[in-house]
mmCIF file with all atom_site columns, C-alpha atoms in Angstrom:
data_model
loop_
_atom_site.group_PDB
_atom_site.id
_atom_site.type_symbol
_atom_site.label_atom_id
_atom_site.label_alt_id
_atom_site.label_comp_id
_atom_site.label_asym_id
_atom_site.label_entity_id
_atom_site.label_seq_id
_atom_site.pdbx_PDB_ins_code
_atom_site.Cartn_x
_atom_site.Cartn_y
_atom_site.Cartn_z
_atom_site.occupancy
_atom_site.B_iso_or_equiv
_atom_site.pdbx_formal_charge
_atom_site.auth_seq_id
_atom_site.auth_comp_id
_atom_site.auth_asym_id
_atom_site.auth_atom_id
_atom_site.pdbx_PDB_model_num
ATOM 1   C CA . MET A 1 1   ? 14.537 -0.497  -2.955  1.00 47.00 ? 930  MET A CA 1
ATOM 2   C CA . THR A 1 2   ? 18.169 -0.027  -4.014  1.00 60.00 ? 931  THR A CA 1
ATOM 3   C CA . GLY A 1 3   ? 19.359 -1.926  -0.921  1.00 77.00 ? 932  GLY A CA 1
ATOM 4   C CA . VAL A 1 4   ? 17.145 -4.893  -1.772  1.00 81.00 ? 933  VAL A CA 1
ATOM 5   C CA . LYS A 1 5   ? 18.324 -4.853  -5.386  1.00 86.00 ? 934  LYS A CA 1
ATOM 6   C CA . THR A 1 6   ? 22.001 -4.869  -4.406  1.00 91.00 ? 935  THR A CA 1
ATOM 7   C CA . ALA A 1 7   ? 21.315 -7.566  -1.783  1.00 92.00 ? 936  ALA A CA 1
ATOM 8   C CA . VAL A 1 8   ? 19.643 -9.702  -4.460  1.00 92.00 ? 937  VAL A CA 1
ATOM 9   C CA . GLU A 1 9   ? 22.598 -9.207  -6.802  1.00 94.00 ? 938  GLU A CA 1
ATOM 10  C CA . TRP A 1 10  ? 25.100 -10.042 -4.041  1.00 95.00 ? 939  TRP A CA 1
ATOM 11  C CA . LEU A 1 11  ? 23.294 -13.232 -3.046  1.00 95.00 ? 940  LEU A CA 1
ATOM 12  C CA . ALA A 1 12  ? 22.581 -14.342 -6.631  1.00 95.00 ? 941  ALA A CA 1
ATOM 13  C CA . SER A 1 13  ? 26.236 -13.821 -7.603  1.00 95.00 ? 942  SER A CA 1
ATOM 14  C CA . VAL A 1 14  ? 27.165 -17.129 -5.912  1.00 95.00 ? 943  VAL A CA 1
ATOM 15  C CA . ALA A 1 15  ? 24.525 -19.144 -7.793  1.00 96.00 ? 944  ALA A CA 1
ATOM 16  C CA . PRO A 1 16  ? 25.683 -21.328 -10.686 1.00 95.00 ? 945  PRO A CA 1
ATOM 17  C CA . ASP A 1 17  ? 23.100 -19.442 -12.777 1.00 96.00 ? 946  ASP A CA 1
ATOM 18  C CA . PRO A 1 18  ? 22.276 -16.033 -11.223 1.00 96.00 ? 947  PRO A CA 1
ATOM 19  C CA . ASP A 1 19  ? 19.422 -15.429 -13.694 1.00 94.00 ? 948  ASP A CA 1
ATOM 20  C CA . ALA A 1 20  ? 17.787 -18.744 -12.752 1.00 93.00 ? 949  ALA A CA 1
ATOM 21  C CA . CYS A 1 21  ? 18.201 -17.833 -9.084  1.00 93.00 ? 950  CYS A CA 1
ATOM 22  C CA . ARG A 1 22  ? 16.433 -14.495 -9.568  1.00 92.00 ? 951  ARG A CA 1
ATOM 23  C CA . TRP A 1 23  ? 13.710 -16.233 -11.606 1.00 90.00 ? 952  TRP A CA 1
ATOM 24  C CA . GLU A 1 24  ? 13.188 -18.765 -8.793  1.00 88.00 ? 953  GLU A CA 1
ATOM 25  C CA . TRP A 1 25  ? 12.866 -15.982 -6.217  1.00 90.00 ? 954  TRP A CA 1
ATOM 26  C CA . GLU A 1 26  ? 10.408 -14.006 -8.327  1.00 85.00 ? 955  GLU A CA 1
ATOM 27  C CA . ARG A 1 27  ? 8.198  -16.849 -9.533  1.00 86.00 ? 956  ARG A CA 1
ATOM 28  C CA . SER A 1 28  ? 8.330  -19.555 -6.896  1.00 81.00 ? 957  SER A CA 1
ATOM 29  C CA . PRO A 1 29  ? 5.400  -19.433 -4.456  1.00 82.00 ? 958  PRO A CA 1
ATOM 30  C CA . LEU A 1 30  ? 7.894  -20.173 -1.666  1.00 82.00 ? 959  LEU A CA 1
ATOM 31  C CA . GLY A 1 31  ? 10.109 -17.187 -2.545  1.00 86.00 ? 960  GLY A CA 1
ATOM 32  C CA . VAL A 1 32  ? 13.328 -19.087 -1.815  1.00 90.00 ? 961  VAL A CA 1
ATOM 33  C CA . ALA A 1 33  ? 16.358 -20.283 -3.752  1.00 91.00 ? 962  ALA A CA 1
ATOM 34  C CA . LEU A 1 34  ? 19.014 -22.878 -3.007  1.00 93.00 ? 963  LEU A CA 1
ATOM 35  C CA . LEU A 1 35  ? 22.471 -21.241 -2.917  1.00 96.00 ? 964  LEU A CA 1
ATOM 36  C CA . PRO A 1 36  ? 25.960 -22.639 -2.387  1.00 97.00 ? 965  PRO A CA 1
ATOM 37  C CA . ALA A 1 37  ? 27.787 -21.662 0.777   1.00 97.00 ? 966  ALA A CA 1
ATOM 38  C CA . GLY A 1 38  ? 31.555 -21.296 0.790   1.00 97.00 ? 967  GLY A CA 1
ATOM 39  C CA . LYS A 1 39  ? 31.920 -18.782 -2.029  1.00 95.00 ? 968  LYS A CA 1
ATOM 40  C CA . ALA A 1 40  ? 31.003 -15.329 -0.669  1.00 96.00 ? 969  ALA A CA 1
ATOM 41  C CA . TRP A 1 41  ? 30.001 -16.542 2.794   1.00 97.00 ? 970  TRP A CA 1
ATOM 42  C CA . ASP A 1 42  ? 29.656 -19.485 5.144   1.00 98.00 ? 971  ASP A CA 1
ATOM 43  C CA . VAL A 1 43  ? 26.813 -19.889 7.623   1.00 98.00 ? 972  VAL A CA 1
ATOM 44  C CA . LEU A 1 44  ? 27.055 -20.849 11.290  1.00 97.00 ? 973  LEU A CA 1
ATOM 45  C CA . MET A 1 45  ? 23.724 -22.183 12.564  1.00 96.00 ? 974  MET A CA 1
ATOM 46  C CA . LEU A 1 46  ? 23.046 -21.915 16.276  1.00 96.00 ? 975  LEU A CA 1
ATOM 47  C CA . PRO A 1 47  ? 20.132 -23.475 18.154  1.00 95.00 ? 976  PRO A CA 1
ATOM 48  C CA . GLY A 1 48  ? 17.359 -20.866 18.377  1.00 93.00 ? 977  GLY A CA 1
ATOM 49  C CA . ARG A 1 49  ? 17.584 -20.768 22.167  1.00 94.00 ? 978  ARG A CA 1
ATOM 50  C CA . LEU A 1 50  ? 21.183 -19.503 21.838  1.00 95.00 ? 979  LEU A CA 1
ATOM 51  C CA . GLY A 1 51  ? 20.889 -17.789 18.455  1.00 96.00 ? 980  GLY A CA 1
ATOM 52  C CA . TYR A 1 52  ? 18.366 -15.122 19.440  1.00 96.00 ? 981  TYR A CA 1
ATOM 53  C CA . PRO A 1 53  ? 20.269 -13.924 22.542  1.00 96.00 ? 982  PRO A CA 1
ATOM 54  C CA . THR A 1 54  ? 23.508 -14.020 20.518  1.00 97.00 ? 983  THR A CA 1
ATOM 55  C CA . LEU A 1 55  ? 21.895 -11.770 17.913  1.00 97.00 ? 984  LEU A CA 1
ATOM 56  C CA . ASP A 1 56  ? 20.806 -9.407  20.718  1.00 96.00 ? 985  ASP A CA 1
ATOM 57  C CA . VAL A 1 57  ? 24.400 -9.178  21.977  1.00 96.00 ? 986  VAL A CA 1
ATOM 58  C CA . LEU A 1 58  ? 25.783 -8.611  18.475  1.00 96.00 ? 987  LEU A CA 1
ATOM 59  C CA . THR A 1 59  ? 23.210 -5.909  17.782  1.00 94.00 ? 988  THR A CA 1
ATOM 60  C CA . ARG A 1 60  ? 24.176 -4.081  20.963  1.00 94.00 ? 989  ARG A CA 1
ATOM 61  C CA . VAL A 1 61  ? 27.878 -4.279  20.041  1.00 89.00 ? 990  VAL A CA 1
ATOM 62  C CA . LEU A 1 62  ? 27.773 -3.739  16.282  1.00 86.00 ? 991  LEU A CA 1
ATOM 63  C CA . GLY A 1 63  ? 24.465 -2.039  15.630  1.00 83.00 ? 992  GLY A CA 1
ATOM 64  C CA . ARG A 1 64  ? 23.980 -4.172  12.524  1.00 87.00 ? 993  ARG A CA 1
ATOM 65  C CA . PRO A 1 65  ? 25.715 -7.533  12.094  1.00 94.00 ? 994  PRO A CA 1
ATOM 66  C CA . GLY A 1 66  ? 25.954 -9.381  8.810   1.00 95.00 ? 995  GLY A CA 1
ATOM 67  C CA . PRO A 1 67  ? 22.960 -11.265 7.415   1.00 97.00 ? 996  PRO A CA 1
ATOM 68  C CA . VAL A 1 68  ? 21.080 -13.572 9.776   1.00 97.00 ? 997  VAL A CA 1
ATOM 69  C CA . LEU A 1 69  ? 18.495 -16.201 8.805   1.00 96.00 ? 998  LEU A CA 1
ATOM 70  C CA . VAL A 1 70  ? 16.055 -18.143 10.939  1.00 95.00 ? 999  VAL A CA 1
ATOM 71  C CA . ASP A 1 71  ? 14.493 -21.451 9.919   1.00 90.00 ? 1000 ASP A CA 1
ATOM 72  C CA . PHE A 1 72  ? 10.872 -22.568 9.764   1.00 82.00 ? 1001 PHE A CA 1
ATOM 73  C CA . GLY A 1 73  ? 10.249 -23.194 13.459  1.00 85.00 ? 1002 GLY A CA 1
ATOM 74  C CA . ASP A 1 74  ? 12.746 -20.704 14.920  1.00 86.00 ? 1003 ASP A CA 1
ATOM 75  C CA . ASP A 1 75  ? 14.863 -23.754 15.798  1.00 91.00 ? 1004 ASP A CA 1
ATOM 76  C CA . ARG A 1 76  ? 18.055 -22.553 14.075  1.00 95.00 ? 1005 ARG A CA 1
ATOM 77  C CA . VAL A 1 77  ? 19.509 -19.073 13.604  1.00 97.00 ? 1006 VAL A CA 1
ATOM 78  C CA . GLY A 1 78  ? 22.117 -18.783 10.825  1.00 97.00 ? 1007 GLY A CA 1
ATOM 79  C CA . PHE A 1 79  ? 24.828 -16.123 10.892  1.00 98.00 ? 1008 PHE A CA 1
ATOM 80  C CA . PHE A 1 80  ? 26.616 -15.280 7.626   1.00 98.00 ? 1009 PHE A CA 1
ATOM 81  C CA . VAL A 1 81  ? 30.378 -15.269 8.221   1.00 98.00 ? 1010 VAL A CA 1
ATOM 82  C CA . PRO A 1 82  ? 33.431 -15.101 5.917   1.00 98.00 ? 1011 PRO A CA 1
ATOM 83  C CA . PRO A 1 83  ? 34.081 -18.076 3.627   1.00 97.00 ? 1012 PRO A CA 1
ATOM 84  C CA . GLY A 1 84  ? 36.330 -20.697 5.189   1.00 97.00 ? 1013 GLY A CA 1
ATOM 85  C CA . THR A 1 85  ? 34.946 -20.174 8.702   1.00 97.00 ? 1014 THR A CA 1
ATOM 86  C CA . ALA A 1 86  ? 32.886 -23.387 8.615   1.00 96.00 ? 1015 ALA A CA 1
ATOM 87  C CA . ALA A 1 87  ? 35.968 -25.528 7.946   1.00 94.00 ? 1016 ALA A CA 1
ATOM 88  C CA . ARG A 1 88  ? 37.747 -24.107 11.012  1.00 94.00 ? 1017 ARG A CA 1
ATOM 89  C CA . TRP A 1 89  ? 34.806 -23.856 13.420  1.00 93.00 ? 1018 TRP A CA 1
ATOM 90  C CA . LEU A 1 90  ? 34.779 -26.041 16.512  1.00 86.00 ? 1019 LEU A CA 1
ATOM 91  C CA . GLY A 1 91  ? 31.681 -25.868 18.643  1.00 78.00 ? 1020 GLY A CA 1
ATOM 92  C CA . THR A 1 92  ? 29.233 -28.320 20.138  1.00 79.00 ? 1021 THR A CA 1
ATOM 93  C CA . GLY A 1 93  ? 25.705 -27.916 18.812  1.00 85.00 ? 1022 GLY A CA 1
ATOM 94  C CA . ILE A 1 94  ? 26.721 -25.485 16.057  1.00 93.00 ? 1023 ILE A CA 1
ATOM 95  C CA . ARG A 1 95  ? 25.987 -26.608 12.521  1.00 95.00 ? 1024 ARG A CA 1
ATOM 96  C CA . THR A 1 96  ? 28.023 -25.177 9.679   1.00 96.00 ? 1025 THR A CA 1
ATOM 97  C CA . ALA A 1 97  ? 27.463 -24.595 5.978   1.00 97.00 ? 1026 ALA A CA 1
ATOM 98  C CA . GLY A 1 98  ? 30.633 -24.031 4.000   1.00 97.00 ? 1027 GLY A CA 1
ATOM 99  C CA . ALA A 1 99  ? 32.213 -25.163 0.749   1.00 96.00 ? 1028 ALA A CA 1
ATOM 100 C CA . GLY A 1 100 ? 30.280 -28.059 -0.768  1.00 96.00 ? 1029 GLY A CA 1
ATOM 101 C CA . THR A 1 101 ? 27.000 -27.297 1.024   1.00 97.00 ? 1030 THR A CA 1
ATOM 102 C CA . TRP A 1 102 ? 23.847 -25.490 -0.029  1.00 97.00 ? 1031 TRP A CA 1
ATOM 103 C CA . ILE A 1 103 ? 21.324 -23.479 1.972   1.00 95.00 ? 1032 ILE A CA 1
ATOM 104 C CA . VAL A 1 104 ? 17.786 -22.261 1.406   1.00 93.00 ? 1033 VAL A CA 1
ATOM 105 C CA . VAL A 1 105 ? 17.826 -18.472 1.059   1.00 94.00 ? 1034 VAL A CA 1
ATOM 106 C CA . PRO A 1 106 ? 14.703 -16.293 0.930   1.00 93.00 ? 1035 PRO A CA 1
ATOM 107 C CA . TYR A 1 107 ? 14.388 -13.262 -1.300  1.00 91.00 ? 1036 TYR A CA 1
ATOM 108 C CA . PRO A 1 108 ? 15.598 -10.197 0.632   1.00 88.00 ? 1037 PRO A CA 1
ATOM 109 C CA . GLY A 1 109 ? 12.811 -7.886  1.700   1.00 77.00 ? 1038 GLY A CA 1
ATOM 110 C CA . ARG A 1 110 ? 9.964  -10.330 1.088   1.00 78.00 ? 1039 ARG A CA 1
ATOM 111 C CA . ALA A 1 111 ? 8.148  -12.286 3.772   1.00 72.00 ? 1040 ALA A CA 1
ATOM 112 C CA . THR A 1 112 ? 8.064  -16.061 3.340   1.00 75.00 ? 1041 THR A CA 1
ATOM 113 C CA . ARG A 1 113 ? 6.279  -18.776 5.253   1.00 74.00 ? 1042 ARG A CA 1
ATOM 114 C CA . GLY A 1 114 ? 9.468  -20.609 6.126   1.00 83.00 ? 1043 GLY A CA 1
ATOM 115 C CA . VAL A 1 115 ? 13.048 -19.449 6.274   1.00 90.00 ? 1044 VAL A CA 1
ATOM 116 C CA . ARG A 1 116 ? 13.192 -15.689 6.812   1.00 92.00 ? 1045 ARG A CA 1
ATOM 117 C CA . TRP A 1 117 ? 15.687 -12.915 7.376   1.00 94.00 ? 1046 TRP A CA 1
ATOM 118 C CA . LEU A 1 118 ? 16.199 -11.559 10.880  1.00 94.00 ? 1047 LEU A CA 1
ATOM 119 C CA . VAL A 1 119 ? 18.890 -9.272  9.431   1.00 94.00 ? 1048 VAL A CA 1
ATOM 120 C CA . PRO A 1 120 ? 18.725 -9.060  5.627   1.00 93.00 ? 1049 PRO A CA 1
ATOM 121 C CA . PRO A 1 121 ? 21.919 -8.639  3.607   1.00 95.00 ? 1050 PRO A CA 1
ATOM 122 C CA . ASP A 1 122 ? 22.906 -5.037  2.980   1.00 92.00 ? 1051 ASP A CA 1
ATOM 123 C CA . GLY A 1 123 ? 24.175 -5.684  -0.542  1.00 89.00 ? 1052 GLY A CA 1
ATOM 124 C CA . ALA A 1 124 ? 27.671 -4.493  0.360   1.00 91.00 ? 1053 ALA A CA 1
ATOM 125 C CA . GLY A 1 125 ? 28.804 -7.948  1.461   1.00 92.00 ? 1054 GLY A CA 1
ATOM 126 C CA . THR A 1 126 ? 28.861 -7.194  5.196   1.00 94.00 ? 1055 THR A CA 1
ATOM 127 C CA . LEU A 1 127 ? 29.467 -10.389 7.179   1.00 97.00 ? 1056 LEU A CA 1
ATOM 128 C CA . THR A 1 128 ? 29.714 -11.095 10.893  1.00 97.00 ? 1057 THR A CA 1
ATOM 129 C CA . ASP A 1 129 ? 33.241 -11.438 12.247  1.00 96.00 ? 1058 ASP A CA 1
ATOM 130 C CA . PRO A 1 130 ? 33.516 -15.014 13.615  1.00 95.00 ? 1059 PRO A CA 1
ATOM 131 C CA . ALA A 1 131 ? 35.567 -13.882 16.632  1.00 95.00 ? 1060 ALA A CA 1
ATOM 132 C CA . LEU A 1 132 ? 32.876 -11.354 17.585  1.00 96.00 ? 1061 LEU A CA 1
ATOM 133 C CA . LEU A 1 133 ? 30.204 -13.987 16.997  1.00 96.00 ? 1062 LEU A CA 1
ATOM 134 C CA . GLU A 1 134 ? 32.008 -16.388 19.332  1.00 95.00 ? 1063 GLU A CA 1
ATOM 135 C CA . LEU A 1 135 ? 32.300 -13.741 22.057  1.00 95.00 ? 1064 LEU A CA 1
ATOM 136 C CA . ALA A 1 136 ? 28.614 -12.874 21.647  1.00 96.00 ? 1065 ALA A CA 1
ATOM 137 C CA . MET A 1 137 ? 27.739 -16.566 21.920  1.00 95.00 ? 1066 MET A CA 1
ATOM 138 C CA . HIS A 1 138 ? 29.689 -16.846 25.174  1.00 94.00 ? 1067 HIS A CA 1
ATOM 139 C CA . GLU A 1 139 ? 27.955 -13.787 26.618  1.00 95.00 ? 1068 GLU A CA 1
ATOM 140 C CA . ALA A 1 140 ? 24.548 -15.086 25.519  1.00 94.00 ? 1069 ALA A CA 1
ATOM 141 C CA . ALA A 1 141 ? 25.255 -18.559 26.963  1.00 92.00 ? 1070 ALA A CA 1
ATOM 142 C CA . ALA A 1 142 ? 26.366 -17.006 30.268  1.00 93.00 ? 1071 ALA A CA 1
ATOM 143 C CA . GLY A 1 143 ? 23.130 -15.012 30.379  1.00 90.00 ? 1072 GLY A CA 1
ATOM 144 C CA . LEU A 1 144 ? 21.107 -18.162 29.745  1.00 87.00 ? 1073 LEU A CA 1
ATOM 145 C CA . ALA A 1 145 ? 23.004 -20.009 32.494  1.00 88.00 ? 1074 ALA A CA 1
ATOM 146 C CA . ARG A 1 146 ? 22.387 -17.159 34.965  1.00 84.00 ? 1075 ARG A CA 1
ATOM 147 C CA . GLY A 1 147 ? 18.689 -17.294 34.086  1.00 77.00 ? 1076 GLY A CA 1
ATOM 148 C CA . ARG A 1 148 ? 18.542 -21.034 34.795  1.00 68.00 ? 1077 ARG A CA 1
ATOM 149 C CA . GLY A 1 149 ? 20.334 -20.519 38.117  1.00 55.00 ? 1078 GLY A CA 1
ATOM 150 C CA . GLU A 1 150 ? 17.823 -17.911 39.235  1.00 47.00 ? 1079 GLU A CA 1
ATOM 151 C CA . ASP A 1 151 ? 14.889 -20.220 38.449  1.00 44.00 ? 1080 ASP A CA 1
ATOM 152 C CA . GLY A 1 152 ? 16.297 -23.136 40.458  1.00 41.00 ? 1081 GLY A CA 1
#
């Protein structure tokens, strides 16, 4: 439970009112809060078709990457990266959340009906290195392309 508590504190620390954020998580039937990106982390959102294989590559390389979210229909997979990454990121089909944007964040360790953690935050502030994420994306995309070639 200590990991969840520190993860909650780390995430809530970016909220304009951390107590209100914790209250929202604990009392809202959805179990989510709206948090600003660009302070402790940015988020790079990949299409699900690329995001899941990218997460597989990262997990093989790192063991445990930084936090990773998935949206309601598994359409987008969001990787938490260092702040400032979104402003510098160039990539077709990749959405970014950085300074001036907000994202829906579920309570760590609790199942929700919508947005959920694939890799919950560890509470220590671990983030995914954007260079490693890009390499993992390339490897995942190459694997997807090979798969399409074999089917045709």
